mmCIF file of C-alpha atoms in Angstrom:
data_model
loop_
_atom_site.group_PDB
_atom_site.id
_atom_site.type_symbol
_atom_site.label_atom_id
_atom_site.label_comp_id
_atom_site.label_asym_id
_atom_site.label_seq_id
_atom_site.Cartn_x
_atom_site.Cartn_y
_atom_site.Cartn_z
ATOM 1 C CA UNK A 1 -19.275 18.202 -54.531
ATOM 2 C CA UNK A 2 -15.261 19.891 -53.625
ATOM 3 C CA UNK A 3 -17.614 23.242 -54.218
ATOM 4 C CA UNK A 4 -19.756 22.599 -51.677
ATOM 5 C CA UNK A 5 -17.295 21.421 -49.474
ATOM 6 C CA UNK A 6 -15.119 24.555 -49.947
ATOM 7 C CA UNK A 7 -18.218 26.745 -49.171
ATOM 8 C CA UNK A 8 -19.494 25.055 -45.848
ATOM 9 C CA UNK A 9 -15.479 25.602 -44.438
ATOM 10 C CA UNK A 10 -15.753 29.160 -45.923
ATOM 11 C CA UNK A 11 -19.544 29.520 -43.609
ATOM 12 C CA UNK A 12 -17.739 27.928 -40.400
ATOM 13 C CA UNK A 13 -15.585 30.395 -39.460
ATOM 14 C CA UNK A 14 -17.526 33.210 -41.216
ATOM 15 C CA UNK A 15 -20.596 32.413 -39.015
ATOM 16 C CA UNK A 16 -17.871 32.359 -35.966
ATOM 17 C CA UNK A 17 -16.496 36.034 -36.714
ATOM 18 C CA UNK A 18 -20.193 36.876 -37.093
ATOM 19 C CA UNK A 19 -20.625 35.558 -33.220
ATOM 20 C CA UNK A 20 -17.677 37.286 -32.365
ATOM 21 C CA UNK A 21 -19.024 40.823 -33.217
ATOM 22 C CA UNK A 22 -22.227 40.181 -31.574
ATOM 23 C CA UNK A 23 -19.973 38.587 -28.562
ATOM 24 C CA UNK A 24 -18.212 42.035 -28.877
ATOM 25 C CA UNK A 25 -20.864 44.098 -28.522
ATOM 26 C CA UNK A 26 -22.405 42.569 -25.707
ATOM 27 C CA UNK A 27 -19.626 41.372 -23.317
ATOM 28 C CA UNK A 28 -16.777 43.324 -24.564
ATOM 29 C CA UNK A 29 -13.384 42.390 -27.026
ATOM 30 C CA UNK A 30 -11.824 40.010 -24.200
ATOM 31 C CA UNK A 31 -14.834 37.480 -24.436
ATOM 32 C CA UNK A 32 -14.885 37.922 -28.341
ATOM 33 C CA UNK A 33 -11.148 36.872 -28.265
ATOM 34 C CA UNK A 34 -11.652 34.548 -26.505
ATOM 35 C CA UNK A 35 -14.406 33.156 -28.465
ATOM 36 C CA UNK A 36 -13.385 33.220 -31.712
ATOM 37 C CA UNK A 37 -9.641 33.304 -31.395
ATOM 38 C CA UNK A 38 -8.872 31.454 -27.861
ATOM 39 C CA UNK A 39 -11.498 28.162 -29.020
ATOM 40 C CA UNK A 40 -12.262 28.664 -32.808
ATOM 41 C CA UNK A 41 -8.896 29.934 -34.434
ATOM 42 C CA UNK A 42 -7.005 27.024 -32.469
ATOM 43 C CA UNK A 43 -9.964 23.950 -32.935
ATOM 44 C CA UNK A 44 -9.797 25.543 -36.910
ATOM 45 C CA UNK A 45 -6.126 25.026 -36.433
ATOM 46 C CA UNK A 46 -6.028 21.824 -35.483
ATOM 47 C CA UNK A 47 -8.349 20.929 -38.021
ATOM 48 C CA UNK A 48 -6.184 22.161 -40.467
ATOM 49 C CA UNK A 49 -2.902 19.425 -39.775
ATOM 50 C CA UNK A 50 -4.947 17.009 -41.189
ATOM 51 C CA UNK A 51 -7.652 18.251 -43.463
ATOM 52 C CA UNK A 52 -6.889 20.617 -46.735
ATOM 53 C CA UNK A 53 -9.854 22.044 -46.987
ATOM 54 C CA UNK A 54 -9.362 23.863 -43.583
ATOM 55 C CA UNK A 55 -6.284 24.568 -44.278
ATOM 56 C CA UNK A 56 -6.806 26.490 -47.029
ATOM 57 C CA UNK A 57 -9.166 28.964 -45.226
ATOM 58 C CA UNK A 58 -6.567 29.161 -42.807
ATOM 59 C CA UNK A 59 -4.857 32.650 -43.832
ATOM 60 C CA UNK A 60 -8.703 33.793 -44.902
ATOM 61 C CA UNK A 61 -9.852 33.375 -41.153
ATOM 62 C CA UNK A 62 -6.456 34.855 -39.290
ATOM 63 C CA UNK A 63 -7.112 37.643 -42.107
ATOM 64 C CA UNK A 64 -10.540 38.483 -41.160
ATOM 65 C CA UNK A 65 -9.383 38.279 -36.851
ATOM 66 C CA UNK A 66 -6.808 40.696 -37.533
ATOM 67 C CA UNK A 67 -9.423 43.146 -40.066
ATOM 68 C CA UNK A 68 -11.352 42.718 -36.471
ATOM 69 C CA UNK A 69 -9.027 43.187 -33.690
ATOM 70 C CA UNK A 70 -6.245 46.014 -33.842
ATOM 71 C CA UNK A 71 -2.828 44.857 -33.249
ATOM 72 C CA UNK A 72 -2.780 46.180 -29.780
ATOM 73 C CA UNK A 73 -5.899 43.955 -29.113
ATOM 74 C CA UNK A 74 -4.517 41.264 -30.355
ATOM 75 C CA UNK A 75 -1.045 41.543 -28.616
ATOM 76 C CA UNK A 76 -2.875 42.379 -25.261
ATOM 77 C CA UNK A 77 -5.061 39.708 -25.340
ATOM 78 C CA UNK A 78 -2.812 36.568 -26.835
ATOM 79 C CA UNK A 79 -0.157 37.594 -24.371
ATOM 80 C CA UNK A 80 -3.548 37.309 -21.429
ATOM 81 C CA UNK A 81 -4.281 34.158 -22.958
ATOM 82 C CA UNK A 82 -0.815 32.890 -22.849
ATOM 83 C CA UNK A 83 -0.412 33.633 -19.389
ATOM 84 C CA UNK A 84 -3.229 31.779 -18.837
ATOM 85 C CA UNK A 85 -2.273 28.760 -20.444
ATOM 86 C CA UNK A 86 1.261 28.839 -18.374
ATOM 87 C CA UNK A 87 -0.692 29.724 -15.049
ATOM 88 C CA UNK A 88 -3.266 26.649 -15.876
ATOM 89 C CA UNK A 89 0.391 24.461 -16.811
ATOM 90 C CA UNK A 90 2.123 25.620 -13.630
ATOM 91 C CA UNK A 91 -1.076 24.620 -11.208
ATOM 92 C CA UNK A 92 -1.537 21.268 -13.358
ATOM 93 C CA UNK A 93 2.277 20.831 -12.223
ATOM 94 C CA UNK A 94 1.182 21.106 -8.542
ATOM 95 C CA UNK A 95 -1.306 18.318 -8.911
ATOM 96 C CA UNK A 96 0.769 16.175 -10.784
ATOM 97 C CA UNK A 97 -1.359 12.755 -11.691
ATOM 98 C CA UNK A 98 0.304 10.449 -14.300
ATOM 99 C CA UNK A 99 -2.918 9.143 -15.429
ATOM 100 C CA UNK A 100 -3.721 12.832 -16.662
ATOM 101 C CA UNK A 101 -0.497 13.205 -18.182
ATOM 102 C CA UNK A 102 -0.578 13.820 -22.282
ATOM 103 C CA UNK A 103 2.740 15.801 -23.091
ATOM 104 C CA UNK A 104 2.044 15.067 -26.482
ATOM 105 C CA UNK A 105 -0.883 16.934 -26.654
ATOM 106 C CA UNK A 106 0.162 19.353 -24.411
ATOM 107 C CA UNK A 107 3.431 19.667 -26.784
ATOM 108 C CA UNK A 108 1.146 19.667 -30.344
ATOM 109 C CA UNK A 109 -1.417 22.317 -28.169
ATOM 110 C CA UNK A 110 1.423 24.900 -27.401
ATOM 111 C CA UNK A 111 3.003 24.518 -30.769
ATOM 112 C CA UNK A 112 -0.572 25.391 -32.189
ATOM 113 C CA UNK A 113 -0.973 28.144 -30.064
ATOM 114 C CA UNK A 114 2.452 29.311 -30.921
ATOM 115 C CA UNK A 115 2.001 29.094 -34.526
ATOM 116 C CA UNK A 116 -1.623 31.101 -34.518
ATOM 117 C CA UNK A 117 -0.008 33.769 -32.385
ATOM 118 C CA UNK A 118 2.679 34.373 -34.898
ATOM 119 C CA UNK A 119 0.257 34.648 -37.878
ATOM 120 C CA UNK A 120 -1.754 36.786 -35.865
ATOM 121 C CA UNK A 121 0.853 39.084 -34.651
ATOM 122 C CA UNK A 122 3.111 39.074 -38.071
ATOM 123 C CA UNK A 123 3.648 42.367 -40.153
ATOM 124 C CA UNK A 124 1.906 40.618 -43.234
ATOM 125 C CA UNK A 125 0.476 37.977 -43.793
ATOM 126 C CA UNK A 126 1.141 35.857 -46.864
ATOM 127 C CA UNK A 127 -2.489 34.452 -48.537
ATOM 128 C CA UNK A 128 -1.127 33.415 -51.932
#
């Protein structure tokens, strides 16, 4: 059954690079970011704090997004996204409604983001 299990993990975020290409192709490298790196890579992520078997695909998937996306793609467009995320923090700041308020998830969500866009960006990346 662990087989099995390992495989469907392995087809999840194979099946979402596949998108990506095809998301590529027809809207252009910013939407396929986006896609599979701004929603998949950081759900996957998550995922991966509390369930093994996603974290061991872990280095497989950031290994495939960077076989995908040059290093100058992926600096432009985590440093867009990034921007984007303090731009979307700044305005939530103007709005300010305790109810809304989850700096726990807001902290875990940055530190996530953070710790994608470091194996992303890094010189090698360590699978072993």
């Amino acid at each position: 059954m662990e087989q099995t299990t390992e495989r469907r993990w392995y087809e999840v975020w194979k099946e979402q690079c596949a998108a990506a290409e095809s998301i590529r192709l027809q809207y252009g490298v910013g939407s396929a970011f986006d896609y599979v790196v701004g929603e998949k890579l950081l759900t996957f992520a998550n995922a991966a704090e509390e369930h093994p078997e996603f974290a061991r695909e872990l280095p497989q998937f950031v290994s495939e997004l960077r076989r995908m996306f040059t290093p100058e793609e992926i600096e432009e467009h985590l440093a867009r996204i990034e921007r984007e995320r303090l731009q979307r923090a700044m305005d939530a700041m103007d709005v300010y409604d305790p109810e809304l308020d989850d700096l726990d998830a807001s902290t875990a969500e940055a530190r996530r983001f953070e710790f994608v866009k470091e194996m992303l960006a890094a010189p090698t990346l360590g699978t072993s």
